PDB file of C-alpha atoms in Angstrom:
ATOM      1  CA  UNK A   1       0.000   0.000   0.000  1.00 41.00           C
ATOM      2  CA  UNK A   2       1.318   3.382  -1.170  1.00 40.00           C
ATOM      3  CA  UNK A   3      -0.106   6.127   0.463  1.00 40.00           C
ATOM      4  CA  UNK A   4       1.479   9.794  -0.465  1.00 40.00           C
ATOM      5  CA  UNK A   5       0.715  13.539   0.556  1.00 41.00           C
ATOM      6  CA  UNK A   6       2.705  16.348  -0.454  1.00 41.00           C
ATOM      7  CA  UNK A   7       2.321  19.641   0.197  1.00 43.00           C
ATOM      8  CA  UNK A   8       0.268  21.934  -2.265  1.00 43.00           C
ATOM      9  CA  UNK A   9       1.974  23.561  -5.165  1.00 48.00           C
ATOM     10  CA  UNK A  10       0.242  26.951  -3.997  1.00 44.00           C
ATOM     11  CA  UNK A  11       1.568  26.762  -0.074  1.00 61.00           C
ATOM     12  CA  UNK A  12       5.309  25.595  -1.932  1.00 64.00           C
ATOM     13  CA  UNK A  13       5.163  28.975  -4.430  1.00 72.00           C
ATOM     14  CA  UNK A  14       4.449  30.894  -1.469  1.00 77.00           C
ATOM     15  CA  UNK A  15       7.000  29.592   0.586  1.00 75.00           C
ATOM     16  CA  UNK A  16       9.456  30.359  -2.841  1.00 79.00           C
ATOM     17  CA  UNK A  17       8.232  34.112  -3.063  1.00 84.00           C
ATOM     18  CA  UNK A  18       8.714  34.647   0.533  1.00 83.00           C
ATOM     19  CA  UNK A  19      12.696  33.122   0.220  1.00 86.00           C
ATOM     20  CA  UNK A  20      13.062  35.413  -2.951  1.00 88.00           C
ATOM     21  CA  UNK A  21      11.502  38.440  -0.384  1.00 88.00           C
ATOM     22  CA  UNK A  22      14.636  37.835   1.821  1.00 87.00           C
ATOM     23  CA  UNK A  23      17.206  36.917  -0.523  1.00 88.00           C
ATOM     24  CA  UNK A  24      16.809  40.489  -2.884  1.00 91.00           C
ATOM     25  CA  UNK A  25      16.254  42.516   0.780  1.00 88.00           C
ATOM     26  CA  UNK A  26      19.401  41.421   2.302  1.00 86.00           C
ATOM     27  CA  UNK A  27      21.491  41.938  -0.721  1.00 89.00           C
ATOM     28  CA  UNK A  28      20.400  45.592  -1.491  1.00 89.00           C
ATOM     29  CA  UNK A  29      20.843  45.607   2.545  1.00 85.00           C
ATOM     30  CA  UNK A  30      24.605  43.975   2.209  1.00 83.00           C
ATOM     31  CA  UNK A  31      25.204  45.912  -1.108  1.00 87.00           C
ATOM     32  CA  UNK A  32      24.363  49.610   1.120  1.00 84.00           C
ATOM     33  CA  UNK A  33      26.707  48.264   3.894  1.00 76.00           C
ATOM     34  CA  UNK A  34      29.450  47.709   1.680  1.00 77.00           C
ATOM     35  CA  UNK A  35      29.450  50.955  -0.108  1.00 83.00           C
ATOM     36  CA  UNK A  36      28.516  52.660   3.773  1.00 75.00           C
ATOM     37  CA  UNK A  37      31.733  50.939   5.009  1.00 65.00           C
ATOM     38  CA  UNK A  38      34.237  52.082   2.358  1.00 72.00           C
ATOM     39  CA  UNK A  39      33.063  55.833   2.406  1.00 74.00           C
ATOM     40  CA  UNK A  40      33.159  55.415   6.294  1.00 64.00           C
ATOM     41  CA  UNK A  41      36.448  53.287   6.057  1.00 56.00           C
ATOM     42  CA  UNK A  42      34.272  51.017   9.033  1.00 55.00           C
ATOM     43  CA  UNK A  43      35.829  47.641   9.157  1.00 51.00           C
ATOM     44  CA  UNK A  44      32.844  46.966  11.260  1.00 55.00           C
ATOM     45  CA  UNK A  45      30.267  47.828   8.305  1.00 62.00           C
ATOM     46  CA  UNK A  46      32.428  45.520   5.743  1.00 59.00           C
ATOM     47  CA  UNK A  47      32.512  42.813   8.386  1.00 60.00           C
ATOM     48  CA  UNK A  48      28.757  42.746   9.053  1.00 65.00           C
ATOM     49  CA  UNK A  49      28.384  43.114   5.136  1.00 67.00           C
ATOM     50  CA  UNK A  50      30.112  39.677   4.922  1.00 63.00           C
ATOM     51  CA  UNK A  51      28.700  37.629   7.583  1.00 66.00           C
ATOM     52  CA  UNK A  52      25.219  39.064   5.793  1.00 73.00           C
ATOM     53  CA  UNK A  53      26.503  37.542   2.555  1.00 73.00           C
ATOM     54  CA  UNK A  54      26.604  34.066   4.335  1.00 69.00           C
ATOM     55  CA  UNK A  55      23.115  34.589   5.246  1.00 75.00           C
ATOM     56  CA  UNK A  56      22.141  35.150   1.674  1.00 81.00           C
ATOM     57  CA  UNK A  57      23.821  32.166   0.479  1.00 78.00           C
ATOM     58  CA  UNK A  58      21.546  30.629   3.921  1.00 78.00           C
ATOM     59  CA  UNK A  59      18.596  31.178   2.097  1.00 84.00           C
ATOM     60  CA  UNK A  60      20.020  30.526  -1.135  1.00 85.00           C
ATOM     61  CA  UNK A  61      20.549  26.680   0.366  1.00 82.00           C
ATOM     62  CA  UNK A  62      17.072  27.039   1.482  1.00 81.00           C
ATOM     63  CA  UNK A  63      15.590  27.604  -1.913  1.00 83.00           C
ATOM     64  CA  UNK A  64      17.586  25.271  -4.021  1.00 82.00           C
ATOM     65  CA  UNK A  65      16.358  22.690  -1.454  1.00 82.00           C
ATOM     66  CA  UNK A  66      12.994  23.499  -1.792  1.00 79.00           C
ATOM     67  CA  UNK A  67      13.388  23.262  -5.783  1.00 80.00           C
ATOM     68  CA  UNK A  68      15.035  20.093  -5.868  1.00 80.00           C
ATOM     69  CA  UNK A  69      12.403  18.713  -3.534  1.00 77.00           C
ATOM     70  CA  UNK A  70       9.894  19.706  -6.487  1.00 78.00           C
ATOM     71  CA  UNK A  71      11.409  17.873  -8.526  1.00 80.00           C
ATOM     72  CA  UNK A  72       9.803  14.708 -10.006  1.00 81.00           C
ATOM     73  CA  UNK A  73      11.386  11.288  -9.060  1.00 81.00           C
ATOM     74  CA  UNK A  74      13.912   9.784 -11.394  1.00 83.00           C
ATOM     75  CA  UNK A  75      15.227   5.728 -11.805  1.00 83.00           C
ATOM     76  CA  UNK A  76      17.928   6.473  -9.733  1.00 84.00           C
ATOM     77  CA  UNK A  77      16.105   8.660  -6.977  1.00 85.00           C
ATOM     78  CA  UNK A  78      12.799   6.705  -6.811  1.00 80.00           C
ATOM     79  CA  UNK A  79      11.990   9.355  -3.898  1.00 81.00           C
ATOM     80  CA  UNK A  80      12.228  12.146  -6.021  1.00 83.00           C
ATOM     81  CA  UNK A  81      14.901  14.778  -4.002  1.00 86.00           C
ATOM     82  CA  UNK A  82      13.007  15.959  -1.032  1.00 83.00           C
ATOM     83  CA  UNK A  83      15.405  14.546   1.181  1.00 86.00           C
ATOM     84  CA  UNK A  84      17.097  17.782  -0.169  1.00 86.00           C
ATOM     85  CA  UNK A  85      15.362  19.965   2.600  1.00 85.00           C
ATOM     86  CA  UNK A  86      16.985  17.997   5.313  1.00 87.00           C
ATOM     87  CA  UNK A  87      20.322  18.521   4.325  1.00 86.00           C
ATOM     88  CA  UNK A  88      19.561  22.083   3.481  1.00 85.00           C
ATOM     89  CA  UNK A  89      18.579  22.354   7.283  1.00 84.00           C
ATOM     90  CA  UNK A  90      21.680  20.742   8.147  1.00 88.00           C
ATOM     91  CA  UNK A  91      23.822  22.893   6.346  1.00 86.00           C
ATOM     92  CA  UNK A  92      22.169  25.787   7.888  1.00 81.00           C
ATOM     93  CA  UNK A  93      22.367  24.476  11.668  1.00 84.00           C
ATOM     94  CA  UNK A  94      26.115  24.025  11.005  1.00 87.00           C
ATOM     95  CA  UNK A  95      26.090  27.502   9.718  1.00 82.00           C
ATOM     96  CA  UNK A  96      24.984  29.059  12.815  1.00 79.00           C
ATOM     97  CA  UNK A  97      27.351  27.377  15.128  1.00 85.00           C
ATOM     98  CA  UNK A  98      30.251  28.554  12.913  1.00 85.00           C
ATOM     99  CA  UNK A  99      28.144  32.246  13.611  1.00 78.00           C
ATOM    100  CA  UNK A 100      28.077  31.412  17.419  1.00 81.00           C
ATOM    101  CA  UNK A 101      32.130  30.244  17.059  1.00 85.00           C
ATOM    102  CA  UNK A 102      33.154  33.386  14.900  1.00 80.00           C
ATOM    103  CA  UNK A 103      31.354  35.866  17.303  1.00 77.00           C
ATOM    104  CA  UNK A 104      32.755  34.695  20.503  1.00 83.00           C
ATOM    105  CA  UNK A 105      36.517  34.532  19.118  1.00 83.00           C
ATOM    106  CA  UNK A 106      35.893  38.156  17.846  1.00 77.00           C
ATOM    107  CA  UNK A 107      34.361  39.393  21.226  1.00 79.00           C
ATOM    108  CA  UNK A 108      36.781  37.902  24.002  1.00 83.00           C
ATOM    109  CA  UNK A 109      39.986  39.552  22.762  1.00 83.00           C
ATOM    110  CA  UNK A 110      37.907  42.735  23.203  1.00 77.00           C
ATOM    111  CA  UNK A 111      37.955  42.216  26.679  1.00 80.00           C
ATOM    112  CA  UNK A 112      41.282  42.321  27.507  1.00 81.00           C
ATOM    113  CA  UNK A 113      42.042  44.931  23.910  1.00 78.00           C
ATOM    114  CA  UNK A 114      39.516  47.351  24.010  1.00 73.00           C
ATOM    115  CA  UNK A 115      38.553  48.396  20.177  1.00 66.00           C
ATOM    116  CA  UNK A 116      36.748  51.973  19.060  1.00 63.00           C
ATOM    117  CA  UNK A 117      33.875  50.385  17.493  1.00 58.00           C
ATOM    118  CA  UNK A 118      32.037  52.164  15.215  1.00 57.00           C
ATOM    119  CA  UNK A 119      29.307  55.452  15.809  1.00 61.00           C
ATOM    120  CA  UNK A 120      26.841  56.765  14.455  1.00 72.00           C
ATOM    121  CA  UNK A 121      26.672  55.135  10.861  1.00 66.00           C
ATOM    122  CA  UNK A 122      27.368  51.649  12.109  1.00 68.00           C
ATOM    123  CA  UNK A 123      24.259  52.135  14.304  1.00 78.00           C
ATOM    124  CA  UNK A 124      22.054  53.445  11.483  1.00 80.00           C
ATOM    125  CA  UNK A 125      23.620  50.801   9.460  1.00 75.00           C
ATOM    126  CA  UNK A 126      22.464  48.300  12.229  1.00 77.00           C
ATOM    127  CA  UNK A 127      19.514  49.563  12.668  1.00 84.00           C
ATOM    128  CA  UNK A 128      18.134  48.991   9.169  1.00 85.00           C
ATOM    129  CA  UNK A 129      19.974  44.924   9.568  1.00 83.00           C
ATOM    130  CA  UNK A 130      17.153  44.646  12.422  1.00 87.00           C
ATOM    131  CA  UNK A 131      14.068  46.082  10.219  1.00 88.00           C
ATOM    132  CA  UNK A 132      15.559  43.800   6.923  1.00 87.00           C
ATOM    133  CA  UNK A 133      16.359  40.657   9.006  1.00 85.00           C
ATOM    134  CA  UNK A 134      13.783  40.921  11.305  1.00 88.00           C
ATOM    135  CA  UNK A 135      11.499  41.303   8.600  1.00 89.00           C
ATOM    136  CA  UNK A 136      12.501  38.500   6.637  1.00 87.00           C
ATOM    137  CA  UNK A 137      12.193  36.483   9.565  1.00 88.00           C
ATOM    138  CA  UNK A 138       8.769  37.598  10.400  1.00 88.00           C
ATOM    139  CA  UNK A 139       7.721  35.972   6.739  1.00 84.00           C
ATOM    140  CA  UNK A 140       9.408  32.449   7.364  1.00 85.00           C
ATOM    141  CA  UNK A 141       7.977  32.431  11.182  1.00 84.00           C
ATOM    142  CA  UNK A 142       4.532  31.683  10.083  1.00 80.00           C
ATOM    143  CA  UNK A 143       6.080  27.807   8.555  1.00 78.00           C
ATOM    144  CA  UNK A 144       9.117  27.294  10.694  1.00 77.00           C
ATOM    145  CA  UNK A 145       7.513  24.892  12.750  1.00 74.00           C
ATOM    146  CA  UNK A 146       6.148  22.868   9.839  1.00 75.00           C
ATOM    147  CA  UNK A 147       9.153  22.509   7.868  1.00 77.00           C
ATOM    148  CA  UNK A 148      12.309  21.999   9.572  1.00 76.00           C
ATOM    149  CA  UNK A 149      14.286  23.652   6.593  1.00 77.00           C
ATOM    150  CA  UNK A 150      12.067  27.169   6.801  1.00 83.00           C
ATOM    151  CA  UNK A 151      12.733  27.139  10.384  1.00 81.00           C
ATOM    152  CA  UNK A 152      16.770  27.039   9.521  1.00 80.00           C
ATOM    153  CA  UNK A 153      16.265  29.720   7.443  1.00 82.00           C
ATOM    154  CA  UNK A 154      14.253  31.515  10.024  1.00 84.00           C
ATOM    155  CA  UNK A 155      16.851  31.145  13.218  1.00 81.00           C
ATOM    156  CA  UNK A 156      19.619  32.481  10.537  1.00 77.00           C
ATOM    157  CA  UNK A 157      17.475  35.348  10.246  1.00 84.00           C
ATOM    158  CA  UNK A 158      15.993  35.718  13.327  1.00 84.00           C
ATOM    159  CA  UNK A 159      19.770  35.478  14.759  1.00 79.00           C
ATOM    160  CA  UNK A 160      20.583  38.249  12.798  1.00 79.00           C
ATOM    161  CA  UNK A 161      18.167  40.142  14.139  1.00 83.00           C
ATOM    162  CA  UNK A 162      19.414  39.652  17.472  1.00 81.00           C
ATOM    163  CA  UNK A 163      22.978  40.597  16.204  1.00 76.00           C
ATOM    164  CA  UNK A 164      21.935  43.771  14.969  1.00 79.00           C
ATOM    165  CA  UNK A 165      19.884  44.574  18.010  1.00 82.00           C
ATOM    166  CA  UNK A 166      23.174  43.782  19.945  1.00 75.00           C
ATOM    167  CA  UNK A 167      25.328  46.224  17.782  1.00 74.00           C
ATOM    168  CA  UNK A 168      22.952  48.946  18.291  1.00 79.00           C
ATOM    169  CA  UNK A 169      22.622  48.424  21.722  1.00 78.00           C
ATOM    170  CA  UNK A 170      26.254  48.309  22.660  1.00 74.00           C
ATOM    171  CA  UNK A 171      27.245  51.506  20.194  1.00 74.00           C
ATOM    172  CA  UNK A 172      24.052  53.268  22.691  1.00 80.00           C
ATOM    173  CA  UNK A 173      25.586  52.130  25.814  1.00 77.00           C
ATOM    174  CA  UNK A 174      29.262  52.646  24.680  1.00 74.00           C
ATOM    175  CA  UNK A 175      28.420  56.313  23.269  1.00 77.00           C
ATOM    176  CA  UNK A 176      26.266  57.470  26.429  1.00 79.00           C
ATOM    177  CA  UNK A 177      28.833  55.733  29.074  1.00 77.00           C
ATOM    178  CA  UNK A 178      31.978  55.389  27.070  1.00 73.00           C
ATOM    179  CA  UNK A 179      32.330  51.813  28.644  1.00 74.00           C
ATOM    180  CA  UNK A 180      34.116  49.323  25.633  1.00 71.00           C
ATOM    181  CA  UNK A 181      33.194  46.448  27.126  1.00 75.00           C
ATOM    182  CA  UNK A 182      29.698  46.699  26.445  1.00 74.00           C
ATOM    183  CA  UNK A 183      30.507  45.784  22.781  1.00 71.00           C
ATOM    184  CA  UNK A 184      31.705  42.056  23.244  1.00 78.00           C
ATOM    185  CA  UNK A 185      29.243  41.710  26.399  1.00 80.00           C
ATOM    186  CA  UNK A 186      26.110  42.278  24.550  1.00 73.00           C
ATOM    187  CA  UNK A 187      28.051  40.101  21.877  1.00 73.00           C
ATOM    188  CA  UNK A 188      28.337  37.014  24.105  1.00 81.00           C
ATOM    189  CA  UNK A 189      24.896  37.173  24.984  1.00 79.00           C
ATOM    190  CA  UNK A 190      23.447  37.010  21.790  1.00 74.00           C
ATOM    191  CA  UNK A 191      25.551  34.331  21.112  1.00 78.00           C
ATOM    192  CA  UNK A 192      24.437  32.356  24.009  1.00 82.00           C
ATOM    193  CA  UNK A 193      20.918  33.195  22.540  1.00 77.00           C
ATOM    194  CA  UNK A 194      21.684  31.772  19.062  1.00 76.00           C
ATOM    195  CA  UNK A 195      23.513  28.800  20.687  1.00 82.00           C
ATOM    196  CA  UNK A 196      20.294  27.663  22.331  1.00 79.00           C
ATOM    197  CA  UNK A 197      17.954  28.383  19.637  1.00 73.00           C
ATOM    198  CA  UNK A 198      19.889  26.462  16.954  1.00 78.00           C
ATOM    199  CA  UNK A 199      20.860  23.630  19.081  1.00 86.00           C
ATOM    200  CA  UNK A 200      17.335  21.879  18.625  1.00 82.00           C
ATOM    201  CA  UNK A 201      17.849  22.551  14.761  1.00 82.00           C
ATOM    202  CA  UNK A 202      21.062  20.949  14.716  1.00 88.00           C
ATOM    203  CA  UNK A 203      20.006  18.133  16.534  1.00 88.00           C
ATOM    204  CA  UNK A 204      16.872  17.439  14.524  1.00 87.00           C
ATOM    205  CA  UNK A 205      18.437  18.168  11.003  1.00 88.00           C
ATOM    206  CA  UNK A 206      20.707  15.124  12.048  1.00 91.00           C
ATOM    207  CA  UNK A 207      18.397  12.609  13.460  1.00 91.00           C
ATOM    208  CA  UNK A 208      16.843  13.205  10.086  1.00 89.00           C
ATOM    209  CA  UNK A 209      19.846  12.996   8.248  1.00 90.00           C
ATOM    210  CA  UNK A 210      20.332   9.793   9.763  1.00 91.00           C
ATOM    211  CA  UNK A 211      16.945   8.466   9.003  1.00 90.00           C
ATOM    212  CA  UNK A 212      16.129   8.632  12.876  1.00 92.00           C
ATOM    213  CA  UNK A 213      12.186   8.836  13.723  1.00 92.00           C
ATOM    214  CA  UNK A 214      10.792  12.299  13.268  1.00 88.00           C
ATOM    215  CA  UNK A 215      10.210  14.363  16.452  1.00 84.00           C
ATOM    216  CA  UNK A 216       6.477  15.099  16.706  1.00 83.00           C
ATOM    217  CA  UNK A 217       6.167  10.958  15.967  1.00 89.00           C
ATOM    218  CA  UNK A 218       5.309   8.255  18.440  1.00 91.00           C
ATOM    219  CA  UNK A 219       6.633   5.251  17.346  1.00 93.00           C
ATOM    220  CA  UNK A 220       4.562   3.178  20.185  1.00 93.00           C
ATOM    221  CA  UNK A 221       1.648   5.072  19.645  1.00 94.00           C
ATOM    222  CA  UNK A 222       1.531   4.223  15.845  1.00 95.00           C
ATOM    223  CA  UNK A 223       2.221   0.405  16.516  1.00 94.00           C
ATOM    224  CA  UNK A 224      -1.054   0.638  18.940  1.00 94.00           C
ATOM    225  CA  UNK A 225      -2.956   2.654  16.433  1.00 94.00           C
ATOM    226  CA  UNK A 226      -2.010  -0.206  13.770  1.00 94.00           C
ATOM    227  CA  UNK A 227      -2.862  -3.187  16.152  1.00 93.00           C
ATOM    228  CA  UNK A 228      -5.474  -1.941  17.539  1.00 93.00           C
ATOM    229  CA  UNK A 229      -7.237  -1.951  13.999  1.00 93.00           C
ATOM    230  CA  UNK A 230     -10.361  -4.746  13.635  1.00 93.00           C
ATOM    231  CA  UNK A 231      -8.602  -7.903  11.690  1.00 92.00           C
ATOM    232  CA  UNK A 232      -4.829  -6.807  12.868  1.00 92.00           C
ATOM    233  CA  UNK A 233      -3.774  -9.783  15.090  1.00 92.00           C
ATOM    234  CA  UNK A 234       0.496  -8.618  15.302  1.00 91.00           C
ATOM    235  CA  UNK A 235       2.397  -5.472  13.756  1.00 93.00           C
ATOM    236  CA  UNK A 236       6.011  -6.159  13.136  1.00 90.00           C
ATOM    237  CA  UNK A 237       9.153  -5.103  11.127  1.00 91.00           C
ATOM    238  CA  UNK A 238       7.496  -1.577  11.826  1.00 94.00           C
ATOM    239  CA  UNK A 239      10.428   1.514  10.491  1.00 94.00           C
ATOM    240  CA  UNK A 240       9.516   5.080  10.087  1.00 94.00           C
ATOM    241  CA  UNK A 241      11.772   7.869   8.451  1.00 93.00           C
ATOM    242  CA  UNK A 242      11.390  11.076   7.120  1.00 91.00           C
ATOM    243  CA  UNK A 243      11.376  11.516   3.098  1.00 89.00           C
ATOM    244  CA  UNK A 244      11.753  15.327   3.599  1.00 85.00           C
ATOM    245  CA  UNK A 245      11.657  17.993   6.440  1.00 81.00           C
ATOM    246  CA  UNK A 246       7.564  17.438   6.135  1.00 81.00           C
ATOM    247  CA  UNK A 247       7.059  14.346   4.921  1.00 87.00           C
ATOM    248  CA  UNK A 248       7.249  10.572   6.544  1.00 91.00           C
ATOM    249  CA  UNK A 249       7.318   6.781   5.271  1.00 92.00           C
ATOM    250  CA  UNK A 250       6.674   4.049   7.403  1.00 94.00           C
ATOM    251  CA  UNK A 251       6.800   0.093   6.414  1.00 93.00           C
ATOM    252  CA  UNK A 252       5.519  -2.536   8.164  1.00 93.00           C
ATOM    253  CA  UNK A 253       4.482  -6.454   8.277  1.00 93.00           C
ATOM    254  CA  UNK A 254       0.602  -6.747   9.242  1.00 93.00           C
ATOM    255  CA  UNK A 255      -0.795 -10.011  10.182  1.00 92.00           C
ATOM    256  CA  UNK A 256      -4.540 -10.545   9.655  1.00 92.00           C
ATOM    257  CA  UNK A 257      -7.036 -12.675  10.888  1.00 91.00           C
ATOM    258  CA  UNK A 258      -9.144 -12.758   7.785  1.00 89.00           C
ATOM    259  CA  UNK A 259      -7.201 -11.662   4.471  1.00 89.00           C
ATOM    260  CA  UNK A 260     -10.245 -11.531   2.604  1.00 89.00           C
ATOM    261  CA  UNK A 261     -10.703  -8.165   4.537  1.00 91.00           C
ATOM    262  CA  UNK A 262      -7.453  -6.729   3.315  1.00 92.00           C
ATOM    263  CA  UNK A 263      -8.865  -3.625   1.734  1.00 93.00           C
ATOM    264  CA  UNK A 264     -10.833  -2.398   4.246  1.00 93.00           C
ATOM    265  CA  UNK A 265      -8.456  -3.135   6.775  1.00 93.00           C
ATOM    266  CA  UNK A 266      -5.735  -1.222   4.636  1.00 92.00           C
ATOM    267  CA  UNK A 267      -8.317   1.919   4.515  1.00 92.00           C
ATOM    268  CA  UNK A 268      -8.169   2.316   8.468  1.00 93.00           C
ATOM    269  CA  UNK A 269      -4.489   2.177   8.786  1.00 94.00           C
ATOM    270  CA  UNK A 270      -4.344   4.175   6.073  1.00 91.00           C
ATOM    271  CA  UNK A 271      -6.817   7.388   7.731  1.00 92.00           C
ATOM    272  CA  UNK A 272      -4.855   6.519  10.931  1.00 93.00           C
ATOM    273  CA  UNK A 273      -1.243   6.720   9.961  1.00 93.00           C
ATOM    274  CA  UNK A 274      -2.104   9.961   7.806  1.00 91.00           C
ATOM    275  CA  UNK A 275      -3.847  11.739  11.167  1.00 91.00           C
ATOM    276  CA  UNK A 276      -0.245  10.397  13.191  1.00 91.00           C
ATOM    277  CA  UNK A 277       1.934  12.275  10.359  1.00 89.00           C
ATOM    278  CA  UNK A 278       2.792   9.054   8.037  1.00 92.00           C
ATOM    279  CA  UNK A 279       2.524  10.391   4.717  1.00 86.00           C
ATOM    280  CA  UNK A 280       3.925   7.745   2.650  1.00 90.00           C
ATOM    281  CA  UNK A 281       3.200   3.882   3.755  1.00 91.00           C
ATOM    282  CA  UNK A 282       4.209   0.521   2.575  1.00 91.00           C
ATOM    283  CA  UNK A 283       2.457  -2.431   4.283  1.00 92.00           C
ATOM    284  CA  UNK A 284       3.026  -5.921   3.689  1.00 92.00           C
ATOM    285  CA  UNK A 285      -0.182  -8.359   4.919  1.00 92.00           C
ATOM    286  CA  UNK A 286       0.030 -11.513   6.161  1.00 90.00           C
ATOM    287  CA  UNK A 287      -2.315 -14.347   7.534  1.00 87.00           C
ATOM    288  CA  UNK A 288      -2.290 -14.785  11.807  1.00 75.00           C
ATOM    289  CA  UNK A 289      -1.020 -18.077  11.187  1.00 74.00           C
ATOM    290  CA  UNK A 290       1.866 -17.861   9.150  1.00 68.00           C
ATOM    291  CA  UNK A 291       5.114 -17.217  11.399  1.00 60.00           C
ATOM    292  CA  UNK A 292       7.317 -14.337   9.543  1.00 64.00           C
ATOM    293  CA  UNK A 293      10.897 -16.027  10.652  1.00 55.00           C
ATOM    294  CA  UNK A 294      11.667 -12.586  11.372  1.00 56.00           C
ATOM    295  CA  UNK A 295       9.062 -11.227  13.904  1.00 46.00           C
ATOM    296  CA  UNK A 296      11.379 -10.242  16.706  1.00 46.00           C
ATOM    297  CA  UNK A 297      12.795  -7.448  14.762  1.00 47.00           C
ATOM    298  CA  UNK A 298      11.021  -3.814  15.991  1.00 53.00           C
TER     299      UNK A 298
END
């Protein structure tokens, strides 16, 4: 029994428009801070204007994932290349840990070598980072939790956010108190912030990676769901992975009492797997009273 849902070409177009949204904002935004930090000869500005370039190519990833995983399935990728969005998420939770490890080792030295960062224009500069990042990731917030790829995509931005918040805040409190070490301080703590919001990314992105189980799926509850179906006398051989970042397979051996009621019993696992989040099912049936040799697997 194959048993498929994808998501509508309509919800996937807007999800496409919204990535092109942030992709041409942050690169008239990275384009401004470039030409802002050469007339203002701010290392700070060209800095920023880089680590904004990574976040382009962020969403970039992001895109191209969710193109491939349009894609129709081939001979050699019977699955078509959805599977696409979970490295895509991957690649972004590794991103933002190589943020986290590039803004502490520019913010402890600061400590101990206090730095004249910046004024006015970085802060005006910064400023506008929080409207276009914040923006951007006000449009990917509404799917982040549906799609583990759009929610990489969102932390990068919503990080940035908090970076840019952080870089005005610290040129406010270093103009108005003249204190330096406000700089990497606020800079630590945002990185603490993006540490703990991209840890549960990271460690998703690789359970899925891996084929793990899906968060948000109960193994044990799906096996009771299955068994507990009129005609099911043992579930067995039961393995679930994700195709995509929003889409699940599950197989399974099914022992019935009466295989004459196949079909119907197929059409109630089926409704019940696809309210439990198994898009995609293979089942094989078999009678109560044939032994499978291999029923003490799962």
């Amino acid at each position: 029994m194959h048993h498929h849902n994808h998501a509508t070409g309509e919800s996937n177009s807007t999800l496409k428009t919204t990535f092109l949204i942030g992709i041409i904002l942050n690169s008239l935004f990275v384009v401004t801070e470039f030409i802002l930090g050469f007339v203002y000869h701010s290392m700070g500005l060209l800095a920023d204007a880089g680590h904004n370039l990574g976040d382009i190519g962020g969403l970039l990833i992001s895109l191209a994932a969710f193109q491939l995983a349009s894609k129709r399935r081939t001979r050699n990728f019977t699955y078509g290349f959805r599977k696409a969005t979970v490295m895509a998420s991957l690649i972004n939770a590794v991103v933002l840990f190589i943020v986290v490890g590039a803004i502490v080792v520019e913010c402890v030295p600061k400590f101990f070598h206090p730095v004249d960062v910046g004024g006015w224009p970085i802060i005006w500069a910064a400023g506008t980072g929080i409207f276009v990042n914040g923006f951007t990731a006000l449009l990917l917030r509404h799917n982040k939790e549906k799609d583990l790829n759009v929610k990489g995509a969102y932390l990068h931005m919503f990080g940035d956010t908090l970076v840019s918040v952080g870089v005005v805040l610290s040129g406010i409190l270093l103009l108005t108190t003249g204190w330096t070490f406000w700089d990497p301080l606020v800079g630590l703590v945002v990185a603490f912030v993006i540490l703990l919001s991209g840890w549960d990314l990271l460690r998703e992105s690789v359970r899925l990676s891996l084929d793990g189980v899906p968060s948000g799926i109960d193994v044990d509850q799906i096996r009771h769901a299955i068994s507990d179906t009129p005609n099911v006398t043992a579930v067995h051989h039961l393995h679930i992975w994700p195709i995509s970042t929003t889409e699940n397979a599950l197989t399974s051996h099914v022992a019935l009492e009466d295989l004459t009621k196949m079909e119907e019993t197929k059409k109630s696992i089926r409704e019940k797997l696809h309210e439990l989040g198994v898009t995609h099912s293979t089942l094989e049936f078999e009678s109560a009273q044939v032994n499978c040799s291999d029923s003490h697997i799962v």
